[in-house]
Coordinates of N, CA and C in Angstrom, one line a residue:
M1 N 111.0 64.4 111.4 CA 110.1 65.3 110.7 C 110.0 66.7 111.3
S2 N 110.1 66.8 112.6 CA 110.0 68.1 113.3 C 111.2 69.0 112.9
S3 N 112.4 68.4 112.8 CA 113.6 69.2 112.5 C 113.4 69.7 111.0
R4 N 112.8 68.9 110.2 CA 112.6 69.4 108.8 C 111.6 70.5 108.8
E5 N 110.5 70.4 109.5 CA 109.5 71.5 109.6 C 110.1 72.7 110.2
A6 N 111.0 72.6 111.2 CA 111.6 73.8 111.8 C 112.5 74.5 110.8
L7 N 113.3 73.7 110.0 CA 114.2 74.2 109.0 C 113.4 75.0 107.9
L8 N 112.3 74.4 107.5 CA 111.4 75.0 106.5 C 110.8 76.3 107.0
L9 N 110.4 76.3 108.3 CA 109.9 77.5 108.9 C 110.9 78.6 109.0
Y10 N 112.1 78.2 109.4 CA 113.2 79.1 109.5 C 113.5 79.8 108.2
K11 N 113.6 79.1 107.1 CA 113.8 79.7 105.8 C 112.6 80.5 105.4
S12 N 111.4 80.1 105.6 CA 110.2 80.8 105.3 C 110.1 82.1 106.0
L13 N 110.5 82.1 107.3 CA 110.5 83.3 108.1 C 111.5 84.4 107.5
H14 N 112.6 83.9 107.1 CA 113.6 84.8 106.6 C 113.2 85.3 105.2
R15 N 112.5 84.6 104.4 CA 112.0 85.1 103.1 C 110.9 86.1 103.4
T16 N 110.1 85.8 104.4 CA 109.0 86.8 104.7 C 109.6 88.1 105.2
I17 N 110.6 88.0 106.1 CA 111.2 89.2 106.6 C 111.8 90.0 105.4
Q18 N 112.5 89.4 104.5 CA 113.1 90.1 103.4 C 112.0 90.8 102.5
R19 N 110.9 90.1 102.4 CA 109.8 90.7 101.6 C 109.1 91.9 102.3
V20 N 108.8 91.7 103.6 CA 108.1 92.7 104.4 C 109.0 93.9 104.7
F21 N 110.2 93.7 105.0 CA 111.1 94.9 105.4 C 112.0 95.3 104.3
Q22 N 111.7 95.0 103.0 CA 112.5 95.3 101.9 C 112.8 96.8 101.9
G23 N 114.1 97.2 101.8 CA 114.5 98.6 101.7 C 114.6 99.2 103.1
D24 N 114.3 98.6 104.2 CA 114.4 99.1 105.5 C 115.5 98.2 106.3
L25 N 116.7 98.6 106.1 CA 117.8 97.8 106.6 C 117.8 97.6 108.1
P26 N 117.6 98.6 108.9 CA 117.6 98.4 110.3 C 116.5 97.4 110.8
A27 N 115.3 97.6 110.2 CA 114.2 96.7 110.6 C 114.5 95.3 110.1
L28 N 115.1 95.1 108.9 CA 115.4 93.8 108.4 C 116.4 93.1 109.3
I29 N 117.4 93.8 109.7 CA 118.5 93.2 110.5 C 117.9 92.9 111.9
A30 N 117.1 93.7 112.5 CA 116.5 93.5 113.8 C 115.6 92.2 113.7
A31 N 114.8 92.1 112.7 CA 113.9 91.0 112.6 C 114.7 89.7 112.3
R32 N 115.7 89.8 111.5 CA 116.5 88.6 111.2 C 117.2 88.1 112.5
D33 N 117.8 89.1 113.2 CA 118.4 88.7 114.5 C 117.5 88.1 115.5
K34 N 116.3 88.6 115.5 CA 115.3 88.0 116.5 C 114.9 86.6 116.1
V35 N 114.7 86.3 114.8 CA 114.4 85.0 114.3 C 115.6 84.0 114.7
C36 N 116.8 84.5 114.4 CA 118.0 83.6 114.7 C 118.1 83.4 116.2
E37 N 117.9 84.4 117.0 CA 117.9 84.3 118.4 C 116.9 83.3 119.0
E38 N 115.7 83.4 118.5 CA 114.6 82.5 119.0 C 114.9 81.0 118.6
F39 N 115.3 80.8 117.3 CA 115.6 79.5 116.9 C 116.8 78.9 117.7
E40 N 117.8 79.7 117.9 CA 119.0 79.3 118.7 C 118.6 78.9 120.1
K41 N 117.7 79.8 120.7 CA 117.3 79.6 122.1 C 116.5 78.2 122.2
N42 N 115.8 77.9 121.2 CA 115.0 76.7 121.3 C 115.6 75.5 120.5
R43 N 116.8 75.6 120.2 CA 117.5 74.5 119.4 C 117.5 73.2 120.1
H44 N 117.6 73.2 121.4 CA 117.7 71.9 122.1 C 116.4 71.4 122.6
V45 N 115.3 71.9 122.2 CA 114.0 71.4 122.6 C 113.7 70.1 121.9
T46 N 113.4 69.1 122.7 CA 113.3 67.7 122.1 C 111.8 67.2 122.2
S47 N 111.0 67.7 123.1 CA 109.7 67.3 123.3 C 108.9 67.5 122.0
E48 N 108.2 66.5 121.5 CA 107.5 66.6 120.3 C 106.4 67.7 120.4
T49 N 105.7 67.7 121.5 CA 104.6 68.7 121.7 C 105.1 70.1 121.8
A50 N 106.2 70.3 122.4 CA 106.8 71.6 122.5 C 107.3 72.1 121.2
V51 N 107.9 71.2 120.4 CA 108.4 71.5 119.0 C 107.2 71.9 118.2
K52 N 106.1 71.2 118.3 CA 104.9 71.5 117.5 C 104.3 72.9 117.9
E53 N 104.3 73.2 119.2 CA 103.9 74.5 119.7 C 104.7 75.6 119.1
L54 N 106.0 75.4 119.2 CA 107.0 76.4 118.7 C 106.8 76.6 117.2
I55 N 106.6 75.5 116.4 CA 106.4 75.7 115.0 C 105.1 76.4 114.7
N56 N 104.0 76.1 115.5 CA 102.7 76.8 115.3 C 102.9 78.3 115.6
H57 N 103.7 78.6 116.6 CA 103.9 80.0 117.0 C 104.7 80.7 115.9
G58 N 105.7 80.0 115.3 CA 106.4 80.6 114.2 C 105.6 80.8 113.0
N59 N 104.6 79.9 112.7 CA 103.7 80.1 111.6 C 102.8 81.3 111.8
E60 N 102.4 81.5 113.1 CA 101.5 82.6 113.4 C 102.3 83.9 113.2
V61 N 103.5 83.9 113.7 CA 104.4 85.1 113.5 C 104.6 85.4 112.0
K62 N 104.8 84.4 111.2 CA 105.0 84.6 109.8 C 103.7 85.2 109.2
K63 N 102.5 84.7 109.6 CA 101.3 85.2 109.1 C 101.1 86.7 109.5
I64 N 101.3 87.0 110.7 CA 101.2 88.4 111.2 C 102.1 89.3 110.4
L65 N 103.4 88.9 110.3 CA 104.3 89.7 109.5 C 103.9 90.0 108.1
S66 N 103.4 88.9 107.4 CA 103.1 89.1 106.0 C 101.7 89.8 105.8
E67 N 100.8 89.7 106.8 CA 99.5 90.3 106.5 C 99.2 91.6 107.2
S68 N 100.0 91.9 108.3 CA 99.7 93.0 109.1 C 100.7 94.1 109.1
V69 N 101.9 93.8 108.8 CA 103.0 94.8 108.8 C 103.1 95.5 107.5
I70 N 103.1 96.9 107.5 CA 103.3 97.7 106.3 C 104.4 98.7 106.6
Q71 N 105.0 99.2 105.5 CA 106.0 100.2 105.6 C 105.4 101.5 105.3
V72 N 105.8 102.5 106.1 CA 105.3 103.9 105.9 C 106.5 104.8 105.8
K73 N 106.5 105.7 104.8 CA 107.6 106.6 104.7 C 107.0 108.0 104.6
Q74 N 107.6 109.0 105.4 CA 107.1 110.3 105.3 C 107.6 111.0 104.1
M75 N 106.7 111.5 103.3 CA 107.1 112.2 102.0 C 107.4 113.7 102.2
D76 N 106.5 114.3 103.0 CA 106.7 115.7 103.4 C 106.0 116.0 104.7
Q77 N 105.8 117.2 105.0 CA 105.2 117.5 106.3 C 103.9 116.9 106.6
E78 N 103.0 116.7 105.6 CA 101.7 116.2 105.8 C 101.3 114.9 105.0
R79 N 102.3 114.4 104.2 CA 102.0 113.3 103.4 C 102.9 112.1 103.7
Y80 N 102.3 110.9 103.7 CA 103.0 109.7 103.9 C 102.8 108.7 102.8
R81 N 103.7 107.9 102.5 CA 103.5 106.8 101.5 C 103.6 105.5 102.2
M82 N 102.5 104.7 102.0 CA 102.4 103.3 102.5 C 102.8 102.3 101.5
K83 N 103.6 101.4 101.8 CA 103.9 100.3 100.9 C 103.1 99.1 101.3
I84 N 102.0 98.9 100.6 CA 101.1 97.8 100.9 C 101.3 96.7 99.9
R85 N 101.5 95.5 100.3 CA 101.7 94.4 99.5 C 100.4 93.7 99.2
G86 N 100.3 92.8 98.2 CA 99.1 92.1 97.9 C 98.6 91.2 99.0
E87 N 99.5 90.7 99.8 CA 99.1 89.8 100.9 C 98.7 90.6 102.2
T88 N 98.8 91.9 102.2 CA 98.4 92.7 103.3 C 96.9 92.6 103.6
H89 N 96.5 92.3 104.8 CA 95.1 92.2 105.1 C 94.5 93.6 105.3
M90 N 93.5 93.9 104.6 CA 92.8 95.2 104.6 C 91.7 95.1 105.6
F91 N 91.8 95.8 106.7 CA 90.8 95.8 107.7 C 89.6 96.7 107.3
E92 N 88.5 96.6 107.9 CA 87.3 97.4 107.6 C 87.7 98.8 107.9
N93 N 87.4 99.7 107.0 CA 87.8 101.1 107.2 C 86.5 101.9 107.7
N94 N 86.6 102.6 108.8 CA 85.5 103.4 109.3 C 85.7 104.8 108.7
P95 N 84.6 105.4 108.1 CA 84.7 106.7 107.5 C 85.0 107.8 108.5
F96 N 85.8 108.7 108.1 CA 86.2 109.9 109.0 C 85.1 110.9 108.8
R97 N 84.6 111.5 109.9 CA 83.6 112.5 109.8 C 84.1 113.8 110.3
E98 N 84.1 114.8 109.4 CA 84.6 116.1 109.8 C 83.5 117.0 110.4
D99 N 82.2 116.6 110.3 CA 81.1 117.4 110.8 C 80.9 117.2 112.3
V100 N 81.7 116.4 113.0 CA 81.5 116.2 114.4 C 82.5 116.9 115.2
T101 N 82.1 117.7 116.2 CA 83.0 118.4 117.1 C 83.6 117.4 118.1
E102 N 84.6 117.8 118.7 CA 85.3 117.0 119.8 C 84.3 116.7 120.9
E103 N 83.5 117.7 121.3 CA 82.5 117.5 122.4 C 81.4 116.6 122.0
E104 N 80.9 116.7 120.7 CA 79.9 115.8 120.2 C 80.4 114.4 120.2
Y105 N 81.6 114.2 119.8 CA 82.3 112.9 119.7 C 82.3 112.2 121.1
R106 N 82.8 113.0 122.1 CA 82.9 112.5 123.4 C 81.5 112.1 124.0
N107 N 80.5 113.0 123.8 CA 79.2 112.7 124.2 C 78.6 111.5 123.5
A108 N 78.8 111.4 122.3 CA 78.3 110.2 121.5 C 78.9 108.9 122.0
N109 N 80.2 109.0 122.3 CA 80.8 107.8 122.9 C 80.3 107.4 124.2
K110 N 80.0 108.4 125.1 CA 79.4 108.1 126.4 C 78.1 107.5 126.2
R111 N 77.2 108.1 125.4 CA 75.9 107.5 125.2 C 75.9 106.1 124.6
A112 N 76.9 105.9 123.7 CA 77.0 104.6 123.0 C 77.4 103.5 124.0
R113 N 78.3 103.9 124.9 CA 78.8 102.9 125.9 C 77.6 102.6 126.9
K114 N 76.8 103.6 127.2 CA 75.7 103.3 128.1 C 74.6 102.4 127.4
R115 N 74.4 102.6 126.1 CA 73.4 101.8 125.4 C 74.0 100.5 124.8
G116 N 75.3 100.5 124.6 CA 76.0 99.3 124.0 C 76.0 99.4 122.5
G117 N 75.8 100.6 121.9 CA 75.7 100.7 120.5 C 77.0 101.5 120.0
S118 N 76.9 101.9 118.7 CA 78.0 102.6 118.1 C 77.9 104.1 118.2
C119 N 78.9 104.8 117.9 CA 78.9 106.3 118.1 C 77.9 106.9 117.1
D120 N 77.8 106.4 115.9 CA 76.8 106.9 114.9 C 75.4 106.8 115.4
Q121 N 75.1 105.6 116.0 CA 73.7 105.4 116.6 C 73.4 106.4 117.7
A122 N 74.4 106.7 118.5 CA 74.2 107.6 119.6 C 74.0 109.1 119.1
K123 N 74.7 109.4 118.0 CA 74.5 110.8 117.5 C 73.1 110.9 116.8
E124 N 72.6 109.9 116.2 CA 71.3 109.9 115.5 C 70.2 110.1 116.6
Q125 N 70.4 109.5 117.8 CA 69.4 109.6 118.8 C 69.4 110.9 119.6
K126 N 70.3 111.7 119.3 CA 70.5 113.0 120.0 C 69.4 113.9 119.9

């Protein structure tokens, strides 16, 4: 059963790599080579618990690749294009504030660390 799971994971990782690094040949080759290297390195592992740990690790890697890795291409001097897939996890986005000077930002961070709050709370208490 473990060798079947390992084979399914191997194929699944390669499909994930092709999807995530589509159009980026150097990254695709590097990721493919890394997967092949890791599977070859652990080919002779026979302990059932060790095999399960390796399979769990491989599944975590697959999840990270599919949900966290995006491709970014520079379009011109100040613009970039991100290739975000439907499976990409969207983290909470903190708004950018242009009305805060560098000095105010540093001071707000210092006050927030002392109080254990956020930068916005420290600025409001100023």
